[in-house]
CSV table of C-alpha atoms in Angstrom, one decimal:
chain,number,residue,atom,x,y,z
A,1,UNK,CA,81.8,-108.6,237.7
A,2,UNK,CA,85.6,-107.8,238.7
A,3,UNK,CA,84.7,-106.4,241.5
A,4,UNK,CA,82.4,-109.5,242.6
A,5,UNK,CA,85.8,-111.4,241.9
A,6,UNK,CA,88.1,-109.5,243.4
A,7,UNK,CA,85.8,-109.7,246.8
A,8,UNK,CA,85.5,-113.3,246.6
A,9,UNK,CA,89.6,-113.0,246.8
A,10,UNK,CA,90.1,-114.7,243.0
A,11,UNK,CA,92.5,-112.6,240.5
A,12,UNK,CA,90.9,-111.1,237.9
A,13,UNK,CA,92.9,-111.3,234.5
A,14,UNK,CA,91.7,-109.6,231.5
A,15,UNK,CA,92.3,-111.2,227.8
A,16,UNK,CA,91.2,-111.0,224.5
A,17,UNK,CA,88.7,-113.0,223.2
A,18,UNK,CA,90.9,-115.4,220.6
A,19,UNK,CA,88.4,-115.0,218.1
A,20,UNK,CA,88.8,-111.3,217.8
A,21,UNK,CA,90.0,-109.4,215.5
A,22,UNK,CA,94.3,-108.8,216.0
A,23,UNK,CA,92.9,-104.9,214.8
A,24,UNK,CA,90.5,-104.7,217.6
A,25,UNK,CA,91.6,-102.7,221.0
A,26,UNK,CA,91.1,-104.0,224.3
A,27,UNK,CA,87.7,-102.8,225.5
A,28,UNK,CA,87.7,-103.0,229.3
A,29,UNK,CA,89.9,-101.0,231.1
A,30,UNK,CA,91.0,-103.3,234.3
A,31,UNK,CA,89.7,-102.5,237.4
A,32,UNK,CA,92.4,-101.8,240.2
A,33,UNK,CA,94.0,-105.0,241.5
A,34,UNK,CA,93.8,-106.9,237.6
A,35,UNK,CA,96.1,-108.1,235.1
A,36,UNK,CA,95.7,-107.4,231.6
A,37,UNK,CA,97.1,-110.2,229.4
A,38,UNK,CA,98.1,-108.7,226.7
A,39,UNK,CA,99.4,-111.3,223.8
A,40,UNK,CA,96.8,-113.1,221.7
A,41,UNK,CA,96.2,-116.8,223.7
A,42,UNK,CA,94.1,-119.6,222.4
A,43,UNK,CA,91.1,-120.3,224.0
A,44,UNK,CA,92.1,-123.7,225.5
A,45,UNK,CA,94.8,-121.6,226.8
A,46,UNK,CA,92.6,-119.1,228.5
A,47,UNK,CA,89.9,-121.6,229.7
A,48,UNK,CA,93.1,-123.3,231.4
A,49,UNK,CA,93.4,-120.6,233.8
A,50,UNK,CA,89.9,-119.8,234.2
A,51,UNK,CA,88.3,-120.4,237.3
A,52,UNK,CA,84.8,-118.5,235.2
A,53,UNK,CA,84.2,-116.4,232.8
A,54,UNK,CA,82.6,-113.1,232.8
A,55,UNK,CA,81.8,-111.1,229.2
A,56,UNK,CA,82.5,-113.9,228.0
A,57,UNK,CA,81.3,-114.0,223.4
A,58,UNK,CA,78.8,-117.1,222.7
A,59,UNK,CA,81.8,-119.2,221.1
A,60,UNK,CA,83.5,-118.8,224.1
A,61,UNK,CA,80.9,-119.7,226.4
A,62,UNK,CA,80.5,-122.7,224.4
A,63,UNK,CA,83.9,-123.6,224.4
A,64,UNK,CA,83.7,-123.2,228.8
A,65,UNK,CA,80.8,-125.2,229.1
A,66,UNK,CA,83.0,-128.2,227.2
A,67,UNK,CA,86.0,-127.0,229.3
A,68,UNK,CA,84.0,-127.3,232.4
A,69,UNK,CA,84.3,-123.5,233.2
A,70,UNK,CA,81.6,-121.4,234.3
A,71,UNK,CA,80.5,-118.5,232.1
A,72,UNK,CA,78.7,-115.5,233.8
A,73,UNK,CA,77.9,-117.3,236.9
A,74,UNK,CA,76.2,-120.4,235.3
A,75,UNK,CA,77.3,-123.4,233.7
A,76,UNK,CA,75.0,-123.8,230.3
A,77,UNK,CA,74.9,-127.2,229.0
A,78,UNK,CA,76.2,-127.1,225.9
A,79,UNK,CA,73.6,-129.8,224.3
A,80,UNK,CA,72.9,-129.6,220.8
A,81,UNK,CA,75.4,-126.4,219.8
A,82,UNK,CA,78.2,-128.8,221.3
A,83,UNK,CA,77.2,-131.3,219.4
A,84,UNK,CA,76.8,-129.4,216.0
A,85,UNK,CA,80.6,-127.4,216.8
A,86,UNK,CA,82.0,-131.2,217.2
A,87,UNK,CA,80.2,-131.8,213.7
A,88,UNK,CA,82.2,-128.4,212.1
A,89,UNK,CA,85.1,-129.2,213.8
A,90,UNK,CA,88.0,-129.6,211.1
A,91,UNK,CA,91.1,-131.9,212.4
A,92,UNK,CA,94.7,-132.2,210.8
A,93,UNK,CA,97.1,-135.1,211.2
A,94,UNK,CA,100.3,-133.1,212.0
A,95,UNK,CA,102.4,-136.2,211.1
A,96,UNK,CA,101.0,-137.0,207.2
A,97,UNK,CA,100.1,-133.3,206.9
A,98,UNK,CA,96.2,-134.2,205.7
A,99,UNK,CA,92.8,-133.7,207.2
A,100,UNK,CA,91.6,-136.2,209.6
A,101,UNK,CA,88.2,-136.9,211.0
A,102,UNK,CA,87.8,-136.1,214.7
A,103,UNK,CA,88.2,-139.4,216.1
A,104,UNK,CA,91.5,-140.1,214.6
A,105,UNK,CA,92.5,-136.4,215.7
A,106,UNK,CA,91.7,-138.0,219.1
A,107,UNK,CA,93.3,-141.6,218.9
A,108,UNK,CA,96.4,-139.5,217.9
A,109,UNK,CA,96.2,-136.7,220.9
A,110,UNK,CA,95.6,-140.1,223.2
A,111,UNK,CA,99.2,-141.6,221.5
A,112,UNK,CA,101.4,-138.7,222.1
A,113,UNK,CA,99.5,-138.4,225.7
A,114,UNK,CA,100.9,-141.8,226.3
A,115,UNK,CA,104.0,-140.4,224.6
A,116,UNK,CA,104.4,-138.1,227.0
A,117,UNK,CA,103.8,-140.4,230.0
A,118,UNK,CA,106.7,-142.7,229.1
A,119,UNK,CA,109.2,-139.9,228.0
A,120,UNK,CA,108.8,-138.0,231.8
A,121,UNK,CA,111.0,-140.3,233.6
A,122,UNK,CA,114.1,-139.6,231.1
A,123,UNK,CA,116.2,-136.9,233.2
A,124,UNK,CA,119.5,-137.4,231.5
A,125,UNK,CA,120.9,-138.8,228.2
A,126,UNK,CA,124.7,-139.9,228.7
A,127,UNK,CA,127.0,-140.0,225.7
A,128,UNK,CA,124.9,-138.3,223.0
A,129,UNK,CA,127.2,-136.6,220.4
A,130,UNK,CA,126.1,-133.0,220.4
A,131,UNK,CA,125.2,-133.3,216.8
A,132,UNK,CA,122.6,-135.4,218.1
A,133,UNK,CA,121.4,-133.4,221.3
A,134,UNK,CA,119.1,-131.2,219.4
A,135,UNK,CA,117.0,-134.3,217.7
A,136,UNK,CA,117.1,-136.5,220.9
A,137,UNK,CA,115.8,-133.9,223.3
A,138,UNK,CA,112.7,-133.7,221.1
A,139,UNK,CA,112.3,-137.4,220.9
A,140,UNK,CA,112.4,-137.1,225.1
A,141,UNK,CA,110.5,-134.1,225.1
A,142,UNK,CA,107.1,-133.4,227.7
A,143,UNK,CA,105.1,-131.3,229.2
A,144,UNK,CA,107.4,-130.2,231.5
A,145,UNK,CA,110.6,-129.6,229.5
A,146,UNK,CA,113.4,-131.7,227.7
A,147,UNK,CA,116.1,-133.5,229.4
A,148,UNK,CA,119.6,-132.8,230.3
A,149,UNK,CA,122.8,-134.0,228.6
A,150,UNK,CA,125.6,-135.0,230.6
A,151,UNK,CA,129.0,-136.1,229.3
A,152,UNK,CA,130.0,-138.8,232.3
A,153,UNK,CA,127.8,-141.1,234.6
A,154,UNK,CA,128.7,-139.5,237.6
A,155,UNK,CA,127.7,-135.9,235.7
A,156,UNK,CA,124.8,-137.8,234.7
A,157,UNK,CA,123.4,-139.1,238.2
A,158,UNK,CA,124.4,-135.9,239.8
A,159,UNK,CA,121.6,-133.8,237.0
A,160,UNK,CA,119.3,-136.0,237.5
A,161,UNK,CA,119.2,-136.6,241.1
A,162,UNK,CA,119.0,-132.9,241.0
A,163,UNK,CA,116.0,-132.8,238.5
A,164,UNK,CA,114.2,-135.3,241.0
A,165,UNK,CA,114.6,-133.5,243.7
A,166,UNK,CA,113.6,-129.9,242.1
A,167,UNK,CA,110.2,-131.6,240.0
A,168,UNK,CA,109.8,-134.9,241.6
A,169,UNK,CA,110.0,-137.1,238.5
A,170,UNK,CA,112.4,-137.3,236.3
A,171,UNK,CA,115.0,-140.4,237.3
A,172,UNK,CA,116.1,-142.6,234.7
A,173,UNK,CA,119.0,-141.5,232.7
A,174,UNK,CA,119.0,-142.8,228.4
A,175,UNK,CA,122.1,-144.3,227.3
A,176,UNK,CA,123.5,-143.8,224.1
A,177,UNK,CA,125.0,-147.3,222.7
């Protein structure tokens, strides 16, 4: 199967299944022109970079056909076993620190999506006291990092005319009062 990938001109990366044991060694050795990954990734992780799986366990092809991903060259549908892994799925608020059924797990994921979406603009806070710099980047936190600190406007503008040049978002500076 790596070879069929590595014609097709697709990387082939090697990881280990998440739900393995940490004990177990790797089982494939990679074929010339792969990359082993060797730390332990979740699955959404790995199913993010896959283009398809090959090899893939039954959990894991599961888990592809939900991600979209095909597994050994087809793309199951996942019918009722998708439906019955929803059903065992178990869901934690990570705010009140308590189980939570899976719709509220989503309504939550959906909040600090939108979360996310209004925090990307912030590029720069001015005038935060450095005691506070470690709280407020969290509260500005996204995807694609934290924000700067600058100690003057002019420091300010210049960072994050600099951030919007080097990501292409990232323009509106947060002033403290």
């Amino acid at each position: 199967a790596a070879a069929m990938e590595a014609a097709r001109g697709r990387p082939v990366i090697l990881a280990r299944d998440p739900a393995a044991p940490a004990s177990q060694l790797p089982v494939l050795v990679p074929p010339a022109g792969a990359t082993r990954l060797e730390g332990r990734f979740s699955a959404w992780t790995l199913l993010d970079l896959a283009a398809e799986l090959f090899g893939a366990t039954e959990e894991m092809a599961l888990l592809a056909a939900a991600a979209g991903v095909r597994a050994d060259g087809h793309a199951p549908a996942p019918g009722p076993r998708f439906a019955a892994l929803l059903a065992a799925t178990r869901c934690a608020d990570p705010f009140l620190r308590r189980p939570c059924g899976f719709a509220e797990a989503a309504r939550l994921l959906a909040l600090w999506n939108r979360a996310q979406a209004e925090n990307r603009p912030v590029a720069v806070c001015l005038g935060m006291s450095w005691w506070k710099r470690e709280r407020v980047a969290a509260l500005f936190a996204h995807r694609d990092g934290q924000p700067g600190f600058a100690g003057s406007p002019a420091a300010a503008l210049r960072l994050a005319g600099a951030r919007l040049r080097q990501a292409g978002e990232g323009r509106e500076v947060a002033i403290a009062a």
